Short mmCIF file of C-alpha atoms and ligand atoms in Angstrom, two decimals:
data_model
loop_
_atom_site.label_atom_id
_atom_site.label_comp_id
_atom_site.label_asym_id
_atom_site.label_seq_id
_atom_site.Cartn_x
_atom_site.Cartn_y
_atom_site.Cartn_z
CA UNK I 1108 -170.75 -130.47 -9.49
CA UNK I 1109 -173.76 -131.63 -7.65
CA UNK I 1110 -177.05 -130.08 -8.72
CA UNK I 1111 -180.23 -129.95 -6.72
CA UNK I 1112 -182.82 -132.39 -8.00
CA UNK I 1113 -186.19 -130.85 -8.84
CA UNK I 1114 -188.11 -133.51 -6.97
CA UNK I 1115 -185.86 -134.37 -4.08
CA UNK I 1116 -183.44 -132.83 -1.64
CA UNK I 1117 -180.85 -135.45 -2.61
CA UNK I 1118 -178.21 -134.03 -4.93
CA UNK I 1119 -178.05 -135.34 -8.48
CA UNK I 1120 -174.75 -136.84 -9.58
CA UNK I 1121 -173.81 -135.92 -13.14
CA UNK I 1122 -172.12 -138.93 -14.70
CA UNK I 1123 -170.67 -139.31 -18.19
CA UNK I 1124 -169.45 -142.30 -20.18
CA UNK I 1125 -166.25 -142.21 -22.24
CA UNK I 1126 -166.19 -144.78 -25.03
CA UNK I 1127 -169.63 -146.08 -25.93
CA UNK I 1128 -168.81 -149.23 -27.84
CA UNK I 1129 -170.09 -152.61 -26.66
CA UNK I 1130 -169.41 -152.08 -22.96
CA UNK I 1131 -169.79 -148.31 -22.68
CA UNK I 1132 -173.20 -148.30 -24.39
CA UNK I 1133 -174.38 -150.59 -21.62
CA UNK I 1134 -172.85 -148.38 -18.93
CA UNK I 1135 -174.77 -145.46 -20.43
CA UNK I 1136 -178.03 -147.45 -20.65
CA UNK I 1137 -177.78 -148.43 -16.98
CA UNK I 1138 -176.74 -144.97 -15.74
CA UNK I 1139 -179.61 -143.32 -17.66
CA UNK I 1140 -182.07 -145.30 -15.50
CA UNK I 1141 -180.52 -144.56 -12.09
CA UNK I 1142 -182.39 -142.42 -9.59
CA UNK I 1143 -180.25 -139.55 -8.32
CA UNK I 1144 -178.03 -139.71 -11.42
CA UNK I 1145 -178.13 -137.64 -14.57
CA UNK I 1146 -176.44 -139.11 -17.63
CA UNK I 1147 -174.57 -135.91 -18.46
CA UNK I 1148 -173.24 -137.09 -21.81
CA UNK I 1149 -171.40 -139.75 -23.75
CA UNK I 1150 -168.07 -139.17 -25.48
CA UNK I 1151 -166.71 -141.20 -28.37
CA UNK I 1152 -164.68 -140.14 -31.42
CA UNK I 1153 -166.86 -142.50 -33.43
CA UNK I 1154 -169.49 -139.81 -33.95
CA UNK I 1155 -172.04 -142.17 -35.44
CA UNK I 1156 -171.85 -144.43 -32.42
CA UNK I 1157 -171.86 -141.51 -29.95
CA UNK I 1158 -174.91 -140.03 -31.69
CA UNK I 1159 -176.71 -143.37 -31.71
CA UNK I 1160 -176.19 -143.88 -27.97
CA UNK I 1161 -176.81 -140.22 -27.06
CA UNK I 1162 -180.01 -139.95 -29.08
CA UNK I 1163 -181.33 -143.29 -27.81
CA UNK I 1164 -180.76 -142.29 -24.20
CA UNK I 1165 -181.53 -138.58 -24.55
CA UNK I 1166 -178.16 -137.16 -23.52
CA UNK I 1167 -175.51 -135.04 -25.27
CA UNK I 1168 -173.20 -136.94 -27.64
CA UNK I 1169 -169.67 -135.56 -27.60
CA UNK I 1170 -166.56 -136.35 -29.58
CA UNK I 1171 -163.97 -136.35 -26.79
CA UNK I 1172 -163.42 -136.65 -23.07
CA UNK I 1173 -162.36 -132.97 -23.02
CA UNK I 1174 -165.75 -131.89 -24.39
CA UNK I 1175 -167.51 -134.07 -21.84
CA UNK I 1176 -165.42 -132.67 -18.98
CA UNK I 1177 -166.13 -129.16 -20.27
CA UNK I 1178 -169.84 -129.79 -19.71
CA UNK I 1179 -169.27 -130.34 -15.98
CA UNK I 1180 -169.50 -133.86 -14.62
CA UNK I 1181 -169.00 -135.34 -11.17
CA UNK I 1182 -168.04 -138.81 -12.35
CA UNK I 1183 -167.09 -140.67 -15.51
CA UNK I 1184 -167.24 -144.29 -16.49
CA UNK I 1185 -164.30 -145.11 -18.78
CA UNK I 1186 -165.04 -147.84 -21.33
CA UNK I 1187 -162.67 -146.77 -24.09
CA UNK I 1188 -160.06 -149.27 -25.35
CA UNK I 1189 -157.71 -150.36 -22.57
CA UNK I 1190 -154.60 -148.67 -23.97
CA UNK I 1191 -156.38 -145.30 -23.54
CA UNK I 1192 -157.48 -145.85 -19.94
CA UNK I 1193 -154.51 -144.11 -18.33
CA UNK I 1194 -154.64 -140.89 -20.34
CA UNK I 1195 -158.42 -140.60 -20.10
CA UNK I 1196 -158.36 -141.39 -16.37
CA UNK I 1197 -155.66 -138.78 -15.69
CA UNK I 1198 -157.60 -136.15 -17.67
CA UNK I 1199 -160.69 -136.84 -15.55
CA UNK I 1200 -158.77 -136.84 -12.29
CA UNK I 1201 -157.12 -133.51 -13.21
CA UNK I 1202 -160.63 -132.02 -13.39
CA UNK I 1203 -161.64 -133.48 -10.01
CA UNK I 1204 -163.89 -136.15 -11.52
CA UNK I 1205 -164.45 -139.57 -9.88
CA UNK I 1206 -163.79 -142.51 -12.20
CA UNK I 1207 -164.84 -146.05 -12.85
CA UNK I 1208 -162.32 -147.70 -15.19
CA UNK I 1209 -163.35 -150.81 -17.14
CA UNK I 1210 -161.22 -153.89 -16.61
CA UNK I 1211 -158.33 -154.31 -17.09
CA UNK I 1212 -157.34 -151.09 -15.34
CA UNK I 1213 -154.69 -150.30 -17.98
CA UNK I 1214 -152.26 -151.87 -20.45
CA UNK I 1215 -149.38 -152.04 -17.98
CA UNK I 1216 -148.89 -152.14 -14.23
CA UNK I 1217 -147.04 -148.81 -14.38
CA UNK I 1218 -149.99 -147.14 -16.13
CA UNK I 1219 -152.39 -148.62 -13.57
CA UNK I 1220 -150.21 -147.32 -10.75
CA UNK I 1221 -150.24 -143.84 -12.33
CA UNK I 1222 -154.03 -143.86 -12.19
CA UNK I 1223 -154.07 -145.02 -8.56
CA UNK I 1224 -151.52 -142.40 -7.47
CA UNK I 1225 -153.34 -139.56 -9.22
CA UNK I 1226 -156.75 -140.55 -7.81
CA UNK I 1227 -155.28 -140.88 -4.31
CA UNK I 1228 -153.57 -137.46 -4.51
CA UNK I 1229 -156.81 -135.86 -5.65
CA UNK I 1230 -158.92 -137.68 -3.05
CA UNK I 1231 -161.24 -139.08 -5.74
CA UNK I 1232 -163.09 -142.38 -6.02
CA UNK I 1233 -161.42 -144.88 -8.33
CA UNK I 1234 -163.23 -148.15 -8.98
CA UNK I 1235 -162.37 -150.89 -11.48
CA UNK I 1236 -165.06 -152.62 -13.54
CA UNK I 1237 -164.51 -156.22 -12.50
CA UNK I 1238 -168.19 -156.81 -13.14
CA UNK I 1239 -168.12 -160.54 -12.44
CA UNK I 1240 -167.92 -159.82 -8.72
CA UNK I 1241 -171.45 -158.45 -9.03
CA UNK I 1242 -172.81 -161.56 -10.77
CA UNK I 1243 -175.39 -162.93 -8.29
CA UNK I 1244 -174.06 -166.47 -8.85
CA UNK I 1245 -170.55 -165.32 -7.92
CA UNK I 1246 -171.95 -163.59 -4.86
CA UNK I 1247 -173.78 -166.77 -3.82
CA UNK I 1248 -170.53 -168.75 -4.18
CA UNK I 1249 -168.63 -166.13 -2.17
CA UNK I 1250 -171.25 -166.27 0.58
CA UNK I 1251 -171.16 -170.09 0.64
CA UNK I 1252 -167.37 -170.26 1.08
CA UNK I 1253 -166.90 -167.18 3.27
CA UNK I 1254 -166.24 -169.02 6.52
CA UNK I 1255 -164.81 -172.16 4.93
CA UNK I 1256 -161.24 -173.38 4.64
CA UNK I 1257 -160.78 -173.10 0.84
CA UNK I 1258 -158.54 -175.77 -0.71
CA UNK I 1259 -158.87 -175.27 -4.45
CA UNK I 1260 -160.70 -173.23 -7.09
CA UNK I 1261 -161.25 -174.25 -10.71
CA UNK I 1262 -162.75 -171.75 -13.14
CA UNK I 1263 -163.73 -172.39 -16.74
CA UNK I 1264 -164.42 -169.44 -19.03
CA UNK I 1265 -164.60 -170.61 -22.61
CA UNK I 1266 -166.48 -169.77 -25.78
CA UNK I 1267 -166.21 -169.01 -29.47
CA UNK I 1268 -164.05 -166.25 -30.91
CA UNK I 1269 -165.58 -162.86 -30.16
CA UNK I 1270 -167.28 -161.34 -33.22
CA UNK I 1271 -164.84 -158.43 -33.15
CA UNK I 1272 -161.28 -159.31 -32.16
CA UNK I 1273 -159.47 -156.82 -29.96
CA UNK I 1274 -155.71 -156.50 -29.69
CA UNK I 1275 -155.44 -158.74 -26.62
CA UNK I 1276 -155.67 -162.50 -26.13
CA UNK I 1277 -157.72 -164.61 -23.74
CA UNK I 1278 -155.51 -163.94 -20.71
CA UNK I 1279 -156.02 -160.18 -20.66
CA UNK I 1280 -159.55 -160.30 -22.05
CA UNK I 1281 -161.03 -163.23 -20.08
CA UNK I 1282 -158.71 -164.71 -17.46
CA UNK I 1283 -158.26 -161.34 -15.74
CA UNK I 1284 -161.88 -161.68 -14.52
CA UNK I 1285 -161.05 -164.99 -12.86
CA UNK I 1286 -157.70 -163.89 -11.46
CA UNK I 1287 -159.66 -161.18 -9.69
CA UNK I 1288 -162.22 -163.73 -8.46
CA UNK I 1289 -159.52 -166.05 -7.10
CA UNK I 1290 -157.98 -163.20 -5.09
CA UNK I 1291 -161.40 -162.00 -3.94
CA UNK I 1292 -162.68 -165.45 -2.93
CA UNK I 1293 -159.51 -166.25 -1.01
CA UNK I 1294 -158.85 -162.77 0.38
CA UNK I 1295 -155.26 -163.46 -0.62
CA UNK I 1296 -152.73 -162.70 -3.32
CA UNK I 1297 -151.45 -165.03 -6.02
CA UNK I 1298 -147.82 -165.87 -5.33
CA UNK I 1299 -147.08 -168.65 -7.83
CA UNK I 1300 -148.04 -168.75 -11.50
CA UNK I 1301 -147.76 -171.68 -13.92
CA UNK I 1302 -149.21 -170.73 -17.31
CA UNK I 1303 -149.66 -172.87 -20.41
CA UNK I 1304 -150.64 -170.81 -23.45
CA UNK I 1305 -151.22 -171.51 -27.09
CA UNK I 1306 -152.30 -169.51 -30.09
CA UNK I 1307 -153.98 -172.25 -32.03
CA UNK I 1308 -155.84 -170.06 -34.48
CA UNK I 1309 -155.37 -166.40 -33.56
CA UNK I 1310 -152.29 -164.17 -33.52
CA UNK I 1311 -152.48 -163.91 -29.72
CA UNK I 1312 -153.09 -166.66 -27.19
CA UNK I 1313 -156.50 -168.23 -27.68
CA UNK I 1314 -156.07 -171.10 -25.21
CA UNK I 1315 -154.79 -170.66 -21.67
CA UNK I 1316 -154.52 -173.17 -18.86
CA UNK I 1317 -153.33 -171.22 -15.84
CA UNK I 1318 -152.37 -172.65 -12.47
CA UNK I 1319 -151.82 -170.60 -9.34
CA UNK I 1320 -151.01 -170.84 -5.66
CA UNK I 1321 -152.14 -168.07 -3.34
CA UNK I 1322 -150.26 -166.77 -0.32
CA UNK I 1323 -152.94 -168.47 1.79
CA UNK I 1324 -152.07 -171.84 0.18
CA UNK I 1325 -155.09 -172.23 -2.13
CA UNK I 1326 -154.47 -173.97 -5.47
CA UNK I 1327 -156.38 -172.45 -8.36
CA UNK I 1328 -156.84 -173.22 -12.01
CA UNK I 1329 -158.28 -171.23 -14.91
CA UNK I 1330 -159.24 -172.89 -18.19
CA UNK I 1331 -160.04 -170.27 -20.79
CA UNK I 1332 -160.21 -170.26 -24.57
CA UNK I 1333 -161.92 -168.92 -27.66
CA UNK I 1334 -162.13 -172.33 -29.30
CA UNK I 1335 -165.19 -173.77 -27.61
CA UNK I 1336 -168.28 -173.48 -29.87
CA UNK I 1337 -170.52 -172.52 -26.95
CA UNK I 1338 -170.08 -170.18 -23.99
CA UNK I 1339 -169.43 -171.77 -20.59
CA UNK I 1340 -168.58 -170.11 -17.30
CA UNK I 1341 -168.26 -172.35 -14.27
CA UNK I 1342 -166.65 -172.08 -10.86
CA UNK I 1343 -165.87 -175.08 -8.64
CA UNK I 1344 -164.58 -174.47 -5.13
CA UNK I 1345 -163.39 -177.26 -2.85
CA UNK I 1346 -163.29 -176.44 0.83
CA UNK I 1347 -162.59 -178.77 3.72
CA UNK I 1348 -166.32 -179.19 4.46
CA UNK I 1349 -168.07 -178.28 1.19
CA UNK I 1350 -167.80 -178.52 -2.58
CA UNK I 1351 -169.51 -175.58 -4.29
CA UNK I 1352 -170.38 -175.57 -8.00
CA UNK I 1353 -171.60 -172.44 -9.76
CA UNK I 1354 -172.74 -171.85 -13.31
CA UNK I 1355 -172.30 -168.13 -13.93
CA UNK I 1356 -174.52 -168.17 -17.02
CA UNK I 1357 -177.54 -170.11 -15.74
CA UNK I 1358 -176.85 -168.72 -12.26
CA UNK I 1359 -177.36 -172.08 -10.62
CA UNK I 1360 -175.20 -172.61 -7.54
CA UNK I 1361 -175.10 -175.96 -5.74
CA UNK I 1362 -173.22 -177.04 -2.67
CA UNK I 1363 -172.29 -180.56 -1.61
CA UNK I 1364 -171.79 -180.94 2.13
CA UNK I 1365 -172.05 -183.36 5.04
CA UNK I 1366 -169.43 -185.74 3.66
CA UNK I 1367 -169.69 -189.14 5.34
CA UNK I 1368 -167.01 -191.83 5.73
CA UNK I 1369 -169.02 -194.08 3.37
CA UNK I 1370 -168.69 -191.44 0.58
CA UNK I 1371 -172.28 -190.19 0.84
CA UNK I 1372 -173.06 -186.49 1.11
CA UNK I 1373 -175.93 -184.01 0.85
CA UNK I 1374 -176.59 -181.46 -1.89
CA UNK I 1375 -178.62 -178.29 -2.02
CA UNK I 1376 -179.22 -175.50 -4.49
CA UNK I 1377 -178.40 -172.09 -3.07
CA UNK I 1378 -180.59 -169.08 -3.49
CA UNK I 1379 -179.23 -166.72 -6.15
CA UNK I 1380 -180.39 -163.17 -6.86
CA UNK I 1381 -181.47 -161.76 -10.22
CA UNK I 1382 -179.75 -158.37 -10.32
CA UNK I 1383 -178.01 -157.28 -13.51
CA UNK I 1384 -174.28 -157.33 -12.61
CA UNK I 1385 -173.46 -154.09 -14.44
CA UNK I 1386 -176.31 -152.29 -12.68
CA UNK I 1387 -175.07 -153.53 -9.29
CA UNK I 1388 -171.51 -152.50 -10.16
CA UNK I 1389 -172.45 -148.98 -11.25
CA UNK I 1390 -174.75 -148.60 -8.24
CA UNK I 1391 -171.80 -149.50 -5.99
CA UNK I 1392 -169.69 -146.85 -7.76
CA UNK I 1393 -172.34 -144.16 -7.31
CA UNK I 1394 -172.88 -145.15 -3.68
CA UNK I 1395 -169.14 -145.00 -2.93
CA UNK I 1396 -169.01 -141.47 -4.36
CA UNK I 1397 -172.13 -140.25 -2.55
CA UNK I 1398 -171.21 -141.83 0.79
CA UNK I 1399 -167.49 -141.14 0.54
CA UNK I 1400 -166.77 -144.82 1.21
CA UNK I 1401 -164.13 -147.01 -0.47
CA UNK I 1402 -165.39 -148.67 -3.67
CA UNK I 1403 -165.80 -152.46 -3.62
CA UNK I 1404 -163.18 -152.98 -6.35
CA UNK I 1405 -160.15 -150.78 -5.79
CA UNK I 1406 -157.45 -149.63 -8.17
CA UNK I 1407 -154.94 -151.69 -6.22
CA UNK I 1408 -157.00 -154.83 -6.81
CA UNK I 1409 -157.23 -153.95 -10.51
CA UNK I 1410 -153.45 -153.60 -10.75
CA UNK I 1411 -152.88 -156.83 -8.80
CA UNK I 1412 -155.02 -158.81 -11.27
CA UNK I 1413 -153.39 -157.16 -14.26
CA UNK I 1414 -149.92 -157.89 -12.89
CA UNK I 1415 -150.73 -161.61 -12.56
CA UNK I 1416 -152.28 -161.70 -16.04
CA UNK I 1417 -149.16 -160.11 -17.53
CA UNK I 1418 -146.97 -162.52 -15.59
CA UNK I 1419 -148.96 -165.37 -17.17
CA UNK I 1420 -148.15 -163.98 -20.60
CA UNK I 1421 -144.41 -163.91 -20.34
CA UNK I 1422 -143.29 -164.02 -16.78
CA UNK I 1423 -142.24 -160.38 -16.68
CA UNK I 1424 -144.35 -158.54 -14.09
CA UNK I 1425 -144.41 -155.24 -16.00
CA UNK I 1426 -144.43 -156.38 -19.60
CA UNK I 1427 -146.67 -154.72 -22.15
CA UNK I 1428 -149.36 -157.30 -22.96
CA UNK I 1429 -150.31 -155.89 -26.33
CA UNK I 1430 -149.22 -153.16 -28.70
CA UNK I 1431 -151.33 -150.07 -28.93
CA UNK I 1432 -154.35 -150.65 -31.12
CA UNK I 1433 -153.63 -150.49 -34.81
CA UNK I 1434 -157.20 -151.29 -35.71
CA UNK I 1435 -155.86 -154.49 -37.21
CA UNK I 1436 -155.60 -157.99 -35.85
CA UNK I 1437 -153.48 -160.02 -38.19
CA UNK I 1438 -154.73 -159.16 -41.64
CA UNK I 1439 -158.35 -158.86 -40.59
CA UNK I 1440 -159.66 -155.32 -40.17
CA UNK I 1441 -161.50 -154.66 -36.93
CA UNK I 1442 -165.11 -154.47 -37.98
CA UNK I 1443 -166.58 -151.15 -37.00
CA UNK I 1444 -170.30 -150.95 -36.71
CA UNK I 1445 -173.00 -148.95 -35.06
CA UNK I 1446 -173.92 -151.34 -32.36
CA UNK I 1447 -177.42 -151.82 -31.12
CA UNK I 1448 -175.52 -152.86 -28.05
CA UNK I 1449 -178.02 -152.33 -25.30
CA UNK I 1450 -177.88 -155.89 -24.14
CA UNK I 1451 -177.93 -156.97 -20.54
CA UNK I 1452 -174.52 -158.03 -19.30
N1 LIG A 481 -166.19 -155.90 -17.73
C1 LIG A 481 -166.35 -156.65 -18.81
O1 LIG A 481 -166.90 -157.73 -18.77
C2 LIG A 481 -165.87 -156.11 -20.13
C3 LIG A 481 -166.36 -156.67 -21.31
C4 LIG A 481 -165.94 -156.12 -22.53
C5 LIG A 481 -165.01 -155.08 -22.52
N2 LIG A 481 -164.53 -154.59 -21.35
C6 LIG A 481 -163.57 -153.50 -21.34
O2 LIG A 481 -164.22 -152.32 -21.78
C7 LIG A 481 -163.34 -151.52 -22.57
C8 LIG A 481 -163.98 -151.31 -23.94
O3 LIG A 481 -164.20 -152.55 -24.53
P1 LIG A 481 -165.36 -152.73 -25.65
O4 LIG A 481 -165.45 -154.19 -25.90
O5 LIG A 481 -166.58 -151.99 -25.25
O6 LIG A 481 -164.65 -152.04 -26.88
P2 LIG A 481 -165.33 -151.32 -28.14
O7 LIG A 481 -164.29 -151.25 -29.19
O8 LIG A 481 -166.64 -151.95 -28.45
O9 LIG A 481 -165.65 -149.85 -27.60
C9 LIG A 481 -164.65 -148.91 -27.34
C10 LIG A 481 -165.19 -147.57 -27.78
O10 LIG A 481 -164.25 -146.57 -27.37
C11 LIG A 481 -164.21 -145.60 -28.39
N3 LIG A 481 -162.99 -144.81 -28.30
C12 LIG A 481 -161.82 -144.96 -28.99
N4 LIG A 481 -160.98 -143.96 -28.65
C13 LIG A 481 -161.61 -143.20 -27.75
C14 LIG A 481 -161.26 -142.01 -27.05
N5 LIG A 481 -160.06 -141.44 -27.20
N6 LIG A 481 -162.17 -141.46 -26.23
C15 LIG A 481 -163.37 -142.04 -26.06
N7 LIG A 481 -163.78 -143.15 -26.69
C16 LIG A 481 -162.90 -143.73 -27.51
C17 LIG A 481 -164.31 -146.39 -29.68
O11 LIG A 481 -164.72 -145.57 -30.76
C18 LIG A 481 -165.37 -147.43 -29.30
O12 LIG A 481 -166.68 -147.01 -29.59
C19 LIG A 481 -162.01 -152.29 -22.60
O13 LIG A 481 -161.18 -151.81 -21.59
C20 LIG A 481 -162.43 -153.72 -22.31
O14 LIG A 481 -161.39 -154.47 -21.72
C21 LIG A 481 -164.95 -155.07 -20.17
#
């Protein structure tokens, strides 16, 4: 339901956010600032959290997706726990509402495929929140290797245990970002998977060393864990003519090139933008809806990354990676809190 803006002929897109925990609160913060968008409401059964986010951003705070849909929205950003993505997505699609679904698209490949099929039938935009693609350092790496013959990719994504454990391990929580990047960088699909996993401290895997081969012949490696006392996110890409190194946190990207027979080479720092990745992602979602163009991260890509992540867990392409949330991880209760979560991603 597009409304006429008071100050412009451009229609205003009414967008809501479902699930305003750590990630959804940031979706709402970003959407509240967009020109041509009205943050139509936030929905979360945690009323305290919904009220906190709604009152901070000046939008209605609702208890459920049904209440939000009842208010009339054009699009919804879904940042509820992953095991709820399918049902919430299908409820939105049934009301003709475009959706952005946080990564991973769903708990299982079958659930992800349900979302894709429903969105396709309804002719609605479906985008997946693989926000790392919008990191300016990742975009600089992608630009540097675009016309190159990629040989190998090594990604490190490590850090301490998250303050609030979810019901998934590092493969579904972290490595799925990098599986998506490997496919995106190479423009190819992963065809061979060699995972090494360990749960050193947690109930689920907290260390993963994952090796892949893509259909295009690229070898790739992901090193991820929750046991490193500091956060590190690096990408190294070897191509036939260049070696590109990116630090996704400091956003420094360097390329080595001009390899000489004597072993010498040149180095240069590449120019990297400053955009907030989540803002760029949500802007791409809104633009895809307004222009009727395909979104930059499709449901099919979301399912492909999830399928590989699940295969890493136990080799079965359609295995359930985690039980539905019980609110408990081991014997530790999930710590609920009203989060002053408006941090930049
Ligand atoms: N793209 C990224 O980098 C990134 C980072 C973190 C999380 N995520 C994804 O975002 C999603 C949420 O993760 P989070 O860390 O923000 O979790 P969170 O627990 O902080 O927030 C989830 C929120 O959803 C609410 N919720 C529960 N049931 C709901 C329902 N039926 N309807 C609406 N809201 C409901 C909860 O009350 C909570 O406030 C997950 O899918 C996660 O994988 C993505």
